[in-house]
């Protein structure tokens, strides 16, 4: 292949309120999305200021604003309204993955139990980010996030994911004889072993936070490690499936989805998030153009519940660099 665009489908990147975006999508994408991953605000009340270089000027702008974290009731209502709508977009065997932390994971789990049903709970994954600790004199350092997985239906896509063992182990070799598992033996009657270097992943994942030295680093304050998204997308979907992220930030979910040959829909309310996402795609596609075909990207903006505007703003053609520091 030569990196030519495949014109049957266009990946979609929306700039705007995700509630309006989801309303728009309901008309065409009800029961169509295989996997939804969201990394919403954690209701901390924190706003992140980005120090940005653009057109030779250094600016300070809100890159990420927690409009709801200062009032828990408002935050939970915001999430409830959106989760109900997201459920309608999922296929009957689809999954939703919600990335949270200790602030609100217990509240959101109760909401998910109500919307999806307690019996649709699949897993709570603990992401242990061992290279970043929050300081605290009166408590233990916090070093994990909570990732909740729920299914829409009784049956759902869930692929085994294997990870390297710390040390290889010996396992007895087994074979089925008339439907009964028995140990495999050599010609001398001795049981045979195999050396196993990997194991099925459990629900505690030891993955570092992404660091500024990484080639994947964008400077976006809530950016997650691509390895985390690779695991989640591979477990919860198959090649060719449609993935959505309605709080897409710097676009890690979308970039990983494309790398894994999934189609995608993304949305964010920050024009800087949209710009960073597009820049990363441009670099990623230039780097991989000889290896992969890719779908075109539609850049869209929602003005209100009934109007869809194809957005072609010069702003998104400008190179933006997020600078370290405040």
PDB file of C-alpha atoms in Angstrom:
ATOM      1  CA  UNK A   1       0.000   0.000   0.000  1.00  0.00           C
ATOM      2  CA  UNK A   2       1.094   3.568  -0.551  1.00  0.00           C
ATOM      3  CA  UNK A   3      -0.676   5.525   2.183  1.00  0.00           C
ATOM      4  CA  UNK A   4      -3.630   6.405  -0.038  1.00  0.00           C
ATOM      5  CA  UNK A   5      -6.847   7.446   1.657  1.00  0.00           C
ATOM      6  CA  UNK A   6      -9.734   4.990   1.810  1.00  0.00           C
ATOM      7  CA  UNK A   7     -12.840   6.967   0.925  1.00  0.00           C
ATOM      8  CA  UNK A   8     -15.588   4.697   2.257  1.00  0.00           C
ATOM      9  CA  UNK A   9     -15.331   6.080   5.784  1.00  0.00           C
ATOM     10  CA  UNK A  10     -14.034   9.333   7.277  1.00  0.00           C
ATOM     11  CA  UNK A  11     -12.822   9.519  10.860  1.00  0.00           C
ATOM     12  CA  UNK A  12     -14.517  12.394  12.662  1.00  0.00           C
ATOM     13  CA  UNK A  13     -13.039  14.975  15.014  1.00  0.00           C
ATOM     14  CA  UNK A  14     -15.546  17.334  16.645  1.00  0.00           C
ATOM     15  CA  UNK A  15     -14.822  20.637  18.334  1.00  0.00           C
ATOM     16  CA  UNK A  16     -17.659  21.433  20.713  1.00  0.00           C
ATOM     17  CA  UNK A  17     -19.776  20.355  23.681  1.00  0.00           C
ATOM     18  CA  UNK A  18     -19.795  16.572  23.681  1.00  0.00           C
ATOM     19  CA  UNK A  19     -23.457  16.456  24.709  1.00  0.00           C
ATOM     20  CA  UNK A  20     -24.399  18.258  21.495  1.00  0.00           C
ATOM     21  CA  UNK A  21     -22.034  16.048  19.518  1.00  0.00           C
ATOM     22  CA  UNK A  22     -23.620  12.889  20.918  1.00  0.00           C
ATOM     23  CA  UNK A  23     -27.113  14.239  20.147  1.00  0.00           C
ATOM     24  CA  UNK A  24     -25.985  14.769  16.566  1.00  0.00           C
ATOM     25  CA  UNK A  25     -24.462  11.295  16.326  1.00  0.00           C
ATOM     26  CA  UNK A  26     -27.618   9.574  17.601  1.00  0.00           C
ATOM     27  CA  UNK A  27     -29.318  10.078  14.238  1.00  0.00           C
ATOM     28  CA  UNK A  28     -26.675   8.064  12.366  1.00  0.00           C
ATOM     29  CA  UNK A  29     -24.685   6.103  14.922  1.00  0.00           C
ATOM     30  CA  UNK A  30     -27.218   4.552  17.308  1.00  0.00           C
ATOM     31  CA  UNK A  31     -26.032   0.966  17.976  1.00  0.00           C
ATOM     32  CA  UNK A  32     -22.965   1.567  15.757  1.00  0.00           C
ATOM     33  CA  UNK A  33     -20.003   2.236  18.086  1.00  0.00           C
ATOM     34  CA  UNK A  34     -18.121  -0.828  19.332  1.00  0.00           C
ATOM     35  CA  UNK A  35     -16.092   0.771  22.105  1.00  0.00           C
ATOM     36  CA  UNK A  36     -16.332   4.081  23.954  1.00  0.00           C
ATOM     37  CA  UNK A  37     -13.415   5.207  26.124  1.00  0.00           C
ATOM     38  CA  UNK A  38     -13.679   8.442  28.083  1.00  0.00           C
ATOM     39  CA  UNK A  39     -11.274  10.160  30.450  1.00  0.00           C
ATOM     40  CA  UNK A  40     -13.570  12.860  31.872  1.00  0.00           C
ATOM     41  CA  UNK A  41     -12.632  15.490  34.459  1.00  0.00           C
ATOM     42  CA  UNK A  42     -12.081  13.918  37.869  1.00  0.00           C
ATOM     43  CA  UNK A  43     -14.137  16.606  39.669  1.00  0.00           C
ATOM     44  CA  UNK A  44     -11.049  18.048  41.334  1.00  0.00           C
ATOM     45  CA  UNK A  45     -12.049  21.639  40.594  1.00  0.00           C
ATOM     46  CA  UNK A  46      -8.624  22.152  39.008  1.00  0.00           C
ATOM     47  CA  UNK A  47      -8.093  24.162  35.844  1.00  0.00           C
ATOM     48  CA  UNK A  48      -4.991  23.577  33.728  1.00  0.00           C
ATOM     49  CA  UNK A  49      -3.296  26.571  32.152  1.00  0.00           C
ATOM     50  CA  UNK A  50      -1.248  25.842  29.055  1.00  0.00           C
ATOM     51  CA  UNK A  51       1.780  27.925  28.174  1.00  0.00           C
ATOM     52  CA  UNK A  52       1.708  27.908  24.379  1.00  0.00           C
ATOM     53  CA  UNK A  53       4.012  29.133  21.622  1.00  0.00           C
ATOM     54  CA  UNK A  54       2.092  30.038  18.444  1.00  0.00           C
ATOM     55  CA  UNK A  55       3.194  32.277  15.579  1.00  0.00           C
ATOM     56  CA  UNK A  56       6.255  33.245  17.611  1.00  0.00           C
ATOM     57  CA  UNK A  57       4.119  34.464  20.513  1.00  0.00           C
ATOM     58  CA  UNK A  58       3.898  32.875  23.956  1.00  0.00           C
ATOM     59  CA  UNK A  59       0.349  32.688  25.286  1.00  0.00           C
ATOM     60  CA  UNK A  60      -1.299  31.402  28.434  1.00  0.00           C
ATOM     61  CA  UNK A  61      -4.609  29.729  27.737  1.00  0.00           C
ATOM     62  CA  UNK A  62      -7.037  27.344  29.410  1.00  0.00           C
ATOM     63  CA  UNK A  63      -6.217  23.978  27.889  1.00  0.00           C
ATOM     64  CA  UNK A  64      -8.479  22.091  30.204  1.00  0.00           C
ATOM     65  CA  UNK A  65     -11.079  23.601  32.482  1.00  0.00           C
ATOM     66  CA  UNK A  66     -12.976  21.605  35.085  1.00  0.00           C
ATOM     67  CA  UNK A  67     -16.250  23.479  34.893  1.00  0.00           C
ATOM     68  CA  UNK A  68     -18.043  20.967  37.120  1.00  0.00           C
ATOM     69  CA  UNK A  69     -15.585  19.891  39.806  1.00  0.00           C
ATOM     70  CA  UNK A  70     -16.430  22.690  42.208  1.00  0.00           C
ATOM     71  CA  UNK A  71     -19.965  21.295  42.588  1.00  0.00           C
ATOM     72  CA  UNK A  72     -20.307  17.521  42.830  1.00  0.00           C
ATOM     73  CA  UNK A  73     -24.048  17.467  42.109  1.00  0.00           C
ATOM     74  CA  UNK A  74     -23.560  19.421  38.880  1.00  0.00           C
ATOM     75  CA  UNK A  75     -20.658  17.165  37.879  1.00  0.00           C
ATOM     76  CA  UNK A  76     -22.633  13.970  38.456  1.00  0.00           C
ATOM     77  CA  UNK A  77     -25.625  15.350  36.556  1.00  0.00           C
ATOM     78  CA  UNK A  78     -23.323  16.237  33.654  1.00  0.00           C
ATOM     79  CA  UNK A  79     -21.926  12.701  33.597  1.00  0.00           C
ATOM     80  CA  UNK A  80     -25.346  11.055  34.003  1.00  0.00           C
ATOM     81  CA  UNK A  81     -26.798  12.906  31.022  1.00  0.00           C
ATOM     82  CA  UNK A  82     -23.890  11.974  28.783  1.00  0.00           C
ATOM     83  CA  UNK A  83     -23.586   8.341  29.864  1.00  0.00           C
ATOM     84  CA  UNK A  84     -27.269   7.708  29.100  1.00  0.00           C
ATOM     85  CA  UNK A  85     -26.731   9.039  25.571  1.00  0.00           C
ATOM     86  CA  UNK A  86     -23.468   7.139  25.071  1.00  0.00           C
ATOM     87  CA  UNK A  87     -25.219   3.863  25.880  1.00  0.00           C
ATOM     88  CA  UNK A  88     -27.516   4.419  22.881  1.00  0.00           C
ATOM     89  CA  UNK A  89     -24.499   4.700  20.571  1.00  0.00           C
ATOM     90  CA  UNK A  90     -22.987   1.367  21.614  1.00  0.00           C
ATOM     91  CA  UNK A  91     -23.518  -1.809  19.623  1.00  0.00           C
ATOM     92  CA  UNK A  92     -25.342  -4.617  21.428  1.00  0.00           C
ATOM     93  CA  UNK A  93     -21.968  -6.250  22.202  1.00  0.00           C
ATOM     94  CA  UNK A  94     -20.159  -2.948  22.841  1.00  0.00           C
ATOM     95  CA  UNK A  95     -18.199  -1.785  25.872  1.00  0.00           C
ATOM     96  CA  UNK A  96     -17.790   1.536  27.635  1.00  0.00           C
ATOM     97  CA  UNK A  97     -14.581   2.292  29.534  1.00  0.00           C
ATOM     98  CA  UNK A  98     -14.503   5.219  31.979  1.00  0.00           C
ATOM     99  CA  UNK A  99     -11.170   6.442  33.342  1.00  0.00           C
ATOM    100  CA  UNK A 100     -11.445   7.984  36.829  1.00  0.00           C
ATOM    101  CA  UNK A 101      -9.630   8.276  40.136  1.00  0.00           C
ATOM    102  CA  UNK A 102     -10.475   8.256  43.849  1.00  0.00           C
ATOM    103  CA  UNK A 103     -12.401  11.536  43.683  1.00  0.00           C
ATOM    104  CA  UNK A 104     -15.495  10.214  41.909  1.00  0.00           C
ATOM    105  CA  UNK A 105     -15.016   6.584  40.825  1.00  0.00           C
ATOM    106  CA  UNK A 106     -17.426   5.316  43.508  1.00  0.00           C
ATOM    107  CA  UNK A 107     -20.122   7.819  42.488  1.00  0.00           C
ATOM    108  CA  UNK A 108     -19.773   7.059  38.780  1.00  0.00           C
ATOM    109  CA  UNK A 109     -19.867   3.324  39.414  1.00  0.00           C
ATOM    110  CA  UNK A 110     -23.252   3.743  41.116  1.00  0.00           C
ATOM    111  CA  UNK A 111     -24.495   5.733  38.098  1.00  0.00           C
ATOM    112  CA  UNK A 112     -23.209   3.065  35.703  1.00  0.00           C
ATOM    113  CA  UNK A 113     -24.963   0.379  37.757  1.00  0.00           C
ATOM    114  CA  UNK A 114     -28.202   2.313  37.285  1.00  0.00           C
ATOM    115  CA  UNK A 115     -27.790   3.021  33.554  1.00  0.00           C
ATOM    116  CA  UNK A 116     -26.223  -0.256  32.386  1.00  0.00           C
ATOM    117  CA  UNK A 117     -27.207  -2.571  35.249  1.00  0.00           C
ATOM    118  CA  UNK A 118     -25.072  -4.120  37.990  1.00  0.00           C
ATOM    119  CA  UNK A 119     -24.856  -7.319  35.964  1.00  0.00           C
ATOM    120  CA  UNK A 120     -23.197  -5.405  33.113  1.00  0.00           C
ATOM    121  CA  UNK A 121     -20.119  -4.603  35.200  1.00  0.00           C
ATOM    122  CA  UNK A 122     -17.111  -6.274  33.548  1.00  0.00           C
ATOM    123  CA  UNK A 123     -13.978  -5.088  35.371  1.00  0.00           C
ATOM    124  CA  UNK A 124     -12.383  -2.395  37.453  1.00  0.00           C
ATOM    125  CA  UNK A 125      -8.799  -2.008  36.295  1.00  0.00           C
ATOM    126  CA  UNK A 126      -6.296  -0.393  38.623  1.00  0.00           C
ATOM    127  CA  UNK A 127      -3.707   1.578  36.706  1.00  0.00           C
ATOM    128  CA  UNK A 128      -0.657   1.740  38.974  1.00  0.00           C
ATOM    129  CA  UNK A 129       1.553   4.569  37.724  1.00  0.00           C
ATOM    130  CA  UNK A 130       4.647   3.862  39.771  1.00  0.00           C
ATOM    131  CA  UNK A 131       6.662   6.837  38.494  1.00  0.00           C
ATOM    132  CA  UNK A 132       4.328   9.586  39.719  1.00  0.00           C
ATOM    133  CA  UNK A 133       3.256  10.144  43.298  1.00  0.00           C
ATOM    134  CA  UNK A 134       1.064  12.807  44.815  1.00  0.00           C
ATOM    135  CA  UNK A 135       2.616  14.253  47.931  1.00  0.00           C
ATOM    136  CA  UNK A 136       0.737  13.951  51.193  1.00  0.00           C
ATOM    137  CA  UNK A 137       1.896  14.329  54.774  1.00  0.00           C
ATOM    138  CA  UNK A 138      -1.248  12.861  56.280  1.00  0.00           C
ATOM    139  CA  UNK A 139      -1.948  10.017  53.864  1.00  0.00           C
ATOM    140  CA  UNK A 140      -0.184   7.470  51.695  1.00  0.00           C
ATOM    141  CA  UNK A 141       0.930   8.727  48.275  1.00  0.00           C
ATOM    142  CA  UNK A 142      -1.768   8.183  45.665  1.00  0.00           C
ATOM    143  CA  UNK A 143      -0.387   6.190  42.761  1.00  0.00           C
ATOM    144  CA  UNK A 144      -3.312   4.702  40.862  1.00  0.00           C
ATOM    145  CA  UNK A 145      -6.374   5.491  38.757  1.00  0.00           C
ATOM    146  CA  UNK A 146      -9.601   3.474  38.510  1.00  0.00           C
ATOM    147  CA  UNK A 147     -10.804   2.317  35.094  1.00  0.00           C
ATOM    148  CA  UNK A 148     -14.377   0.984  34.999  1.00  0.00           C
ATOM    149  CA  UNK A 149     -15.598  -1.292  32.198  1.00  0.00           C
ATOM    150  CA  UNK A 150     -19.288  -1.988  31.531  1.00  0.00           C
ATOM    151  CA  UNK A 151     -21.001  -3.848  28.709  1.00  0.00           C
ATOM    152  CA  UNK A 152     -24.227  -2.872  26.984  1.00  0.00           C
ATOM    153  CA  UNK A 153     -25.395  -6.452  26.500  1.00  0.00           C
ATOM    154  CA  UNK A 154     -24.963  -9.849  28.090  1.00  0.00           C
ATOM    155  CA  UNK A 155     -22.373 -10.874  25.488  1.00  0.00           C
ATOM    156  CA  UNK A 156     -19.570  -8.525  24.510  1.00  0.00           C
ATOM    157  CA  UNK A 157     -16.201  -8.312  22.823  1.00  0.00           C
ATOM    158  CA  UNK A 158     -13.430  -9.110  25.277  1.00  0.00           C
ATOM    159  CA  UNK A 159     -10.082 -10.339  23.981  1.00  0.00           C
ATOM    160  CA  UNK A 160      -7.426 -11.941  26.131  1.00  0.00           C
ATOM    161  CA  UNK A 161      -4.345  -9.763  26.586  1.00  0.00           C
ATOM    162  CA  UNK A 162      -1.033 -11.296  27.585  1.00  0.00           C
ATOM    163  CA  UNK A 163       1.897  -9.527  29.223  1.00  0.00           C
ATOM    164  CA  UNK A 164       5.516 -10.598  29.879  1.00  0.00           C
ATOM    165  CA  UNK A 165       6.236 -12.347  33.167  1.00  0.00           C
ATOM    166  CA  UNK A 166       8.891 -10.916  35.468  1.00  0.00           C
ATOM    167  CA  UNK A 167      10.581 -14.316  35.320  1.00  0.00           C
ATOM    168  CA  UNK A 168       9.837 -17.273  33.017  1.00  0.00           C
ATOM    169  CA  UNK A 169       8.115 -20.215  34.737  1.00  0.00           C
ATOM    170  CA  UNK A 170       7.944 -23.965  34.107  1.00  0.00           C
ATOM    171  CA  UNK A 171       4.477 -25.342  33.387  1.00  0.00           C
ATOM    172  CA  UNK A 172       3.362 -28.915  32.914  1.00  0.00           C
ATOM    173  CA  UNK A 173       2.450 -29.696  29.318  1.00  0.00           C
ATOM    174  CA  UNK A 174      -1.148 -30.930  29.060  1.00  0.00           C
ATOM    175  CA  UNK A 175      -3.151 -32.578  26.306  1.00  0.00           C
ATOM    176  CA  UNK A 176      -6.749 -33.657  25.884  1.00  0.00           C
ATOM    177  CA  UNK A 177      -7.315 -37.419  25.754  1.00  0.00           C
ATOM    178  CA  UNK A 178     -10.942 -38.399  25.145  1.00  0.00           C
ATOM    179  CA  UNK A 179     -12.022 -35.062  26.570  1.00  0.00           C
ATOM    180  CA  UNK A 180      -9.856 -35.414  29.689  1.00  0.00           C
ATOM    181  CA  UNK A 181      -6.773 -33.234  30.283  1.00  0.00           C
ATOM    182  CA  UNK A 182      -3.696 -35.301  31.043  1.00  0.00           C
ATOM    183  CA  UNK A 183      -0.011 -34.588  31.545  1.00  0.00           C
ATOM    184  CA  UNK A 184       2.166 -35.035  28.464  1.00  0.00           C
ATOM    185  CA  UNK A 185       4.956 -37.583  28.989  1.00  0.00           C
ATOM    186  CA  UNK A 186       8.096 -38.402  27.043  1.00  0.00           C
ATOM    187  CA  UNK A 187       9.106 -41.859  25.814  1.00  0.00           C
ATOM    188  CA  UNK A 188      10.555 -42.645  29.254  1.00  0.00           C
ATOM    189  CA  UNK A 189       7.326 -41.818  31.051  1.00  0.00           C
ATOM    190  CA  UNK A 190       8.568 -38.530  32.500  1.00  0.00           C
ATOM    191  CA  UNK A 191       6.220 -35.566  32.497  1.00  0.00           C
ATOM    192  CA  UNK A 192       7.169 -32.807  30.079  1.00  0.00           C
ATOM    193  CA  UNK A 193       7.386 -29.107  30.864  1.00  0.00           C
ATOM    194  CA  UNK A 194       7.377 -25.943  28.818  1.00  0.00           C
ATOM    195  CA  UNK A 195       8.897 -22.574  29.657  1.00  0.00           C
ATOM    196  CA  UNK A 196       6.284 -19.806  29.698  1.00  0.00           C
ATOM    197  CA  UNK A 197       7.398 -16.202  29.269  1.00  0.00           C
ATOM    198  CA  UNK A 198       4.026 -14.450  29.411  1.00  0.00           C
ATOM    199  CA  UNK A 199       0.735 -14.547  31.303  1.00  0.00           C
ATOM    200  CA  UNK A 200      -2.829 -13.330  30.988  1.00  0.00           C
ATOM    201  CA  UNK A 201      -3.095  -9.743  32.218  1.00  0.00           C
ATOM    202  CA  UNK A 202      -5.012  -9.311  35.471  1.00  0.00           C
ATOM    203  CA  UNK A 203      -6.808  -6.173  36.683  1.00  0.00           C
ATOM    204  CA  UNK A 204      -3.774  -4.331  38.103  1.00  0.00           C
ATOM    205  CA  UNK A 205      -1.675  -2.726  35.374  1.00  0.00           C
ATOM    206  CA  UNK A 206       1.796  -1.395  36.086  1.00  0.00           C
ATOM    207  CA  UNK A 207       2.280   1.248  33.397  1.00  0.00           C
ATOM    208  CA  UNK A 208       4.264   4.474  33.884  1.00  0.00           C
ATOM    209  CA  UNK A 209       2.901   7.958  33.428  1.00  0.00           C
ATOM    210  CA  UNK A 210       4.105   9.435  30.178  1.00  0.00           C
ATOM    211  CA  UNK A 211       7.189  11.616  30.681  1.00  0.00           C
ATOM    212  CA  UNK A 212       8.448  14.737  28.842  1.00  0.00           C
ATOM    213  CA  UNK A 213      11.390  12.758  27.440  1.00  0.00           C
ATOM    214  CA  UNK A 214       8.991  10.444  25.576  1.00  0.00           C
ATOM    215  CA  UNK A 215       8.585  10.900  21.826  1.00  0.00           C
ATOM    216  CA  UNK A 216       4.813  10.616  22.423  1.00  0.00           C
ATOM    217  CA  UNK A 217       4.763  13.566  24.843  1.00  0.00           C
ATOM    218  CA  UNK A 218       2.579  16.497  23.763  1.00  0.00           C
ATOM    219  CA  UNK A 219       2.667  18.591  26.938  1.00  0.00           C
ATOM    220  CA  UNK A 220      -1.094  18.250  27.379  1.00  0.00           C
ATOM    221  CA  UNK A 221      -1.776  18.047  31.141  1.00  0.00           C
ATOM    222  CA  UNK A 222      -4.053  14.986  31.167  1.00  0.00           C
ATOM    223  CA  UNK A 223      -2.251  12.947  28.496  1.00  0.00           C
ATOM    224  CA  UNK A 224      -2.228   9.197  29.138  1.00  0.00           C
ATOM    225  CA  UNK A 225       0.430   6.678  28.130  1.00  0.00           C
ATOM    226  CA  UNK A 226      -0.296   5.086  24.714  1.00  0.00           C
ATOM    227  CA  UNK A 227       0.499   1.670  26.205  1.00  0.00           C
ATOM    228  CA  UNK A 228      -2.541   2.010  28.476  1.00  0.00           C
ATOM    229  CA  UNK A 229      -4.857   2.764  25.560  1.00  0.00           C
ATOM    230  CA  UNK A 230      -3.323  -0.002  23.444  1.00  0.00           C
ATOM    231  CA  UNK A 231      -4.270  -2.578  26.051  1.00  0.00           C
ATOM    232  CA  UNK A 232      -7.800  -1.256  26.509  1.00  0.00           C
ATOM    233  CA  UNK A 233      -8.538  -1.000  22.784  1.00  0.00           C
ATOM    234  CA  UNK A 234      -7.082  -4.428  22.004  1.00  0.00           C
ATOM    235  CA  UNK A 235      -9.074  -6.036  24.817  1.00  0.00           C
ATOM    236  CA  UNK A 236     -12.384  -4.337  24.014  1.00  0.00           C
ATOM    237  CA  UNK A 237     -12.483  -4.242  20.202  1.00  0.00           C
ATOM    238  CA  UNK A 238     -11.310  -5.855  16.974  1.00  0.00           C
ATOM    239  CA  UNK A 239      -9.692  -4.505  13.806  1.00  0.00           C
ATOM    240  CA  UNK A 240     -12.121  -2.447  11.750  1.00  0.00           C
ATOM    241  CA  UNK A 241     -14.291  -1.605  14.772  1.00  0.00           C
ATOM    242  CA  UNK A 242     -15.439   1.940  15.539  1.00  0.00           C
ATOM    243  CA  UNK A 243     -13.966   3.588  18.651  1.00  0.00           C
ATOM    244  CA  UNK A 244     -15.156   6.856  20.228  1.00  0.00           C
ATOM    245  CA  UNK A 245     -13.669   9.223  22.804  1.00  0.00           C
ATOM    246  CA  UNK A 246     -15.837  12.191  23.785  1.00  0.00           C
ATOM    247  CA  UNK A 247     -13.227  13.814  26.077  1.00  0.00           C
ATOM    248  CA  UNK A 248     -10.342  13.204  23.696  1.00  0.00           C
ATOM    249  CA  UNK A 249      -7.829  15.775  24.993  1.00  0.00           C
ATOM    250  CA  UNK A 250      -4.571  15.434  23.073  1.00  0.00           C
ATOM    251  CA  UNK A 251      -6.010  12.531  21.075  1.00  0.00           C
ATOM    252  CA  UNK A 252      -4.103   9.533  22.448  1.00  0.00           C
ATOM    253  CA  UNK A 253      -7.160   7.264  22.144  1.00  0.00           C
ATOM    254  CA  UNK A 254      -7.642   8.269  18.521  1.00  0.00           C
ATOM    255  CA  UNK A 255      -3.974   7.930  17.597  1.00  0.00           C
ATOM    256  CA  UNK A 256      -3.801   4.459  19.149  1.00  0.00           C
ATOM    257  CA  UNK A 257      -7.091   3.443  17.498  1.00  0.00           C
ATOM    258  CA  UNK A 258      -5.658   4.353  14.095  1.00  0.00           C
ATOM    259  CA  UNK A 259      -2.414   2.521  14.836  1.00  0.00           C
ATOM    260  CA  UNK A 260      -4.466  -0.596  15.680  1.00  0.00           C
ATOM    261  CA  UNK A 261      -6.563  -0.316  12.484  1.00  0.00           C
ATOM    262  CA  UNK A 262      -9.758   0.905  14.123  1.00  0.00           C
ATOM    263  CA  UNK A 263     -12.043   3.669  12.886  1.00  0.00           C
ATOM    264  CA  UNK A 264     -12.654   6.520  15.306  1.00  0.00           C
ATOM    265  CA  UNK A 265     -14.769   9.480  16.399  1.00  0.00           C
ATOM    266  CA  UNK A 266     -13.303  12.080  18.766  1.00  0.00           C
ATOM    267  CA  UNK A 267     -14.543  15.216  20.484  1.00  0.00           C
ATOM    268  CA  UNK A 268     -13.209  17.943  22.743  1.00  0.00           C
ATOM    269  CA  UNK A 269     -14.347  21.398  23.810  1.00  0.00           C
ATOM    270  CA  UNK A 270     -10.827  22.874  23.689  1.00  0.00           C
ATOM    271  CA  UNK A 271      -9.582  24.203  20.364  1.00  0.00           C
ATOM    272  CA  UNK A 272      -6.037  23.611  21.596  1.00  0.00           C
ATOM    273  CA  UNK A 273      -6.812  19.939  22.227  1.00  0.00           C
ATOM    274  CA  UNK A 274      -8.220  19.637  18.708  1.00  0.00           C
ATOM    275  CA  UNK A 275      -5.183  21.373  17.226  1.00  0.00           C
ATOM    276  CA  UNK A 276      -2.705  19.164  19.118  1.00  0.00           C
ATOM    277  CA  UNK A 277      -4.631  16.054  18.055  1.00  0.00           C
ATOM    278  CA  UNK A 278      -4.503  17.085  14.394  1.00  0.00           C
ATOM    279  CA  UNK A 279      -0.791  17.930  14.552  1.00  0.00           C
ATOM    280  CA  UNK A 280      -0.026  14.523  16.014  1.00  0.00           C
ATOM    281  CA  UNK A 281      -2.020  12.810  13.258  1.00  0.00           C
ATOM    282  CA  UNK A 282      -0.125  14.736  10.608  1.00  0.00           C
ATOM    283  CA  UNK A 283       3.214  13.596  12.033  1.00  0.00           C
ATOM    284  CA  UNK A 284       1.981  10.042  12.594  1.00  0.00           C
ATOM    285  CA  UNK A 285       0.628   9.699   9.069  1.00  0.00           C
ATOM    286  CA  UNK A 286       3.737  11.131   7.418  1.00  0.00           C
ATOM    287  CA  UNK A 287       5.859   8.695   9.419  1.00  0.00           C
ATOM    288  CA  UNK A 288       3.663   5.688   8.566  1.00  0.00           C
ATOM    289  CA  UNK A 289       2.466   6.637   5.078  1.00  0.00           C
ATOM    290  CA  UNK A 290       4.461   3.888   3.375  1.00  0.00           C
ATOM    291  CA  UNK A 291       3.084   1.188   5.644  1.00  0.00           C
ATOM    292  CA  UNK A 292      -0.613   1.867   6.167  1.00  0.00           C
ATOM    293  CA  UNK A 293      -3.658   3.051   4.308  1.00  0.00           C
ATOM    294  CA  UNK A 294      -5.599   5.582   6.319  1.00  0.00           C
ATOM    295  CA  UNK A 295      -9.029   7.128   6.448  1.00  0.00           C
ATOM    296  CA  UNK A 296      -9.450  10.872   5.885  1.00  0.00           C
ATOM    297  CA  UNK A 297     -10.280  13.049   8.878  1.00  0.00           C
ATOM    298  CA  UNK A 298     -13.338  15.284   8.921  1.00  0.00           C
ATOM    299  CA  UNK A 299     -12.963  18.296  11.218  1.00  0.00           C
ATOM    300  CA  UNK A 300     -16.407  19.332  12.443  1.00  0.00           C
ATOM    301  CA  UNK A 301     -17.856  21.862  14.862  1.00  0.00           C
ATOM    302  CA  UNK A 302     -21.234  21.759  16.571  1.00  0.00           C
ATOM    303  CA  UNK A 303     -22.957  25.139  16.823  1.00  0.00           C
ATOM    304  CA  UNK A 304     -26.215  23.946  18.350  1.00  0.00           C
ATOM    305  CA  UNK A 305     -28.314  20.800  18.529  1.00  0.00           C
ATOM    306  CA  UNK A 306     -29.554  21.094  14.940  1.00  0.00           C
ATOM    307  CA  UNK A 307     -26.660  22.661  13.057  1.00  0.00           C
ATOM    308  CA  UNK A 308     -23.510  20.913  11.950  1.00  0.00           C
ATOM    309  CA  UNK A 309     -20.763  23.092  10.566  1.00  0.00           C
ATOM    310  CA  UNK A 310     -17.793  21.731   8.664  1.00  0.00           C
ATOM    311  CA  UNK A 311     -15.074  23.752  10.300  1.00  0.00           C
ATOM    312  CA  UNK A 312     -12.217  24.985   8.156  1.00  0.00           C
ATOM    313  CA  UNK A 313     -10.485  27.497  10.377  1.00  0.00           C
ATOM    314  CA  UNK A 314      -6.983  28.767   9.780  1.00  0.00           C
ATOM    315  CA  UNK A 315      -6.359  28.380  13.507  1.00  0.00           C
ATOM    316  CA  UNK A 316      -6.042  24.618  13.133  1.00  0.00           C
ATOM    317  CA  UNK A 317      -3.356  25.025  10.480  1.00  0.00           C
ATOM    318  CA  UNK A 318      -1.046  26.805  12.918  1.00  0.00           C
ATOM    319  CA  UNK A 319       1.725  24.952  14.691  1.00  0.00           C
ATOM    320  CA  UNK A 320       1.205  24.950  18.446  1.00  0.00           C
ATOM    321  CA  UNK A 321       3.879  24.015  20.945  1.00  0.00           C
ATOM    322  CA  UNK A 322       3.008  23.485  24.605  1.00  0.00           C
ATOM    323  CA  UNK A 323       5.837  24.735  26.788  1.00  0.00           C
ATOM    324  CA  UNK A 324       6.798  23.212  30.110  1.00  0.00           C
ATOM    325  CA  UNK A 325       6.198  25.189  33.259  1.00  0.00           C
ATOM    326  CA  UNK A 326       3.451  27.596  34.225  1.00  0.00           C
TER     327      UNK A 326
END
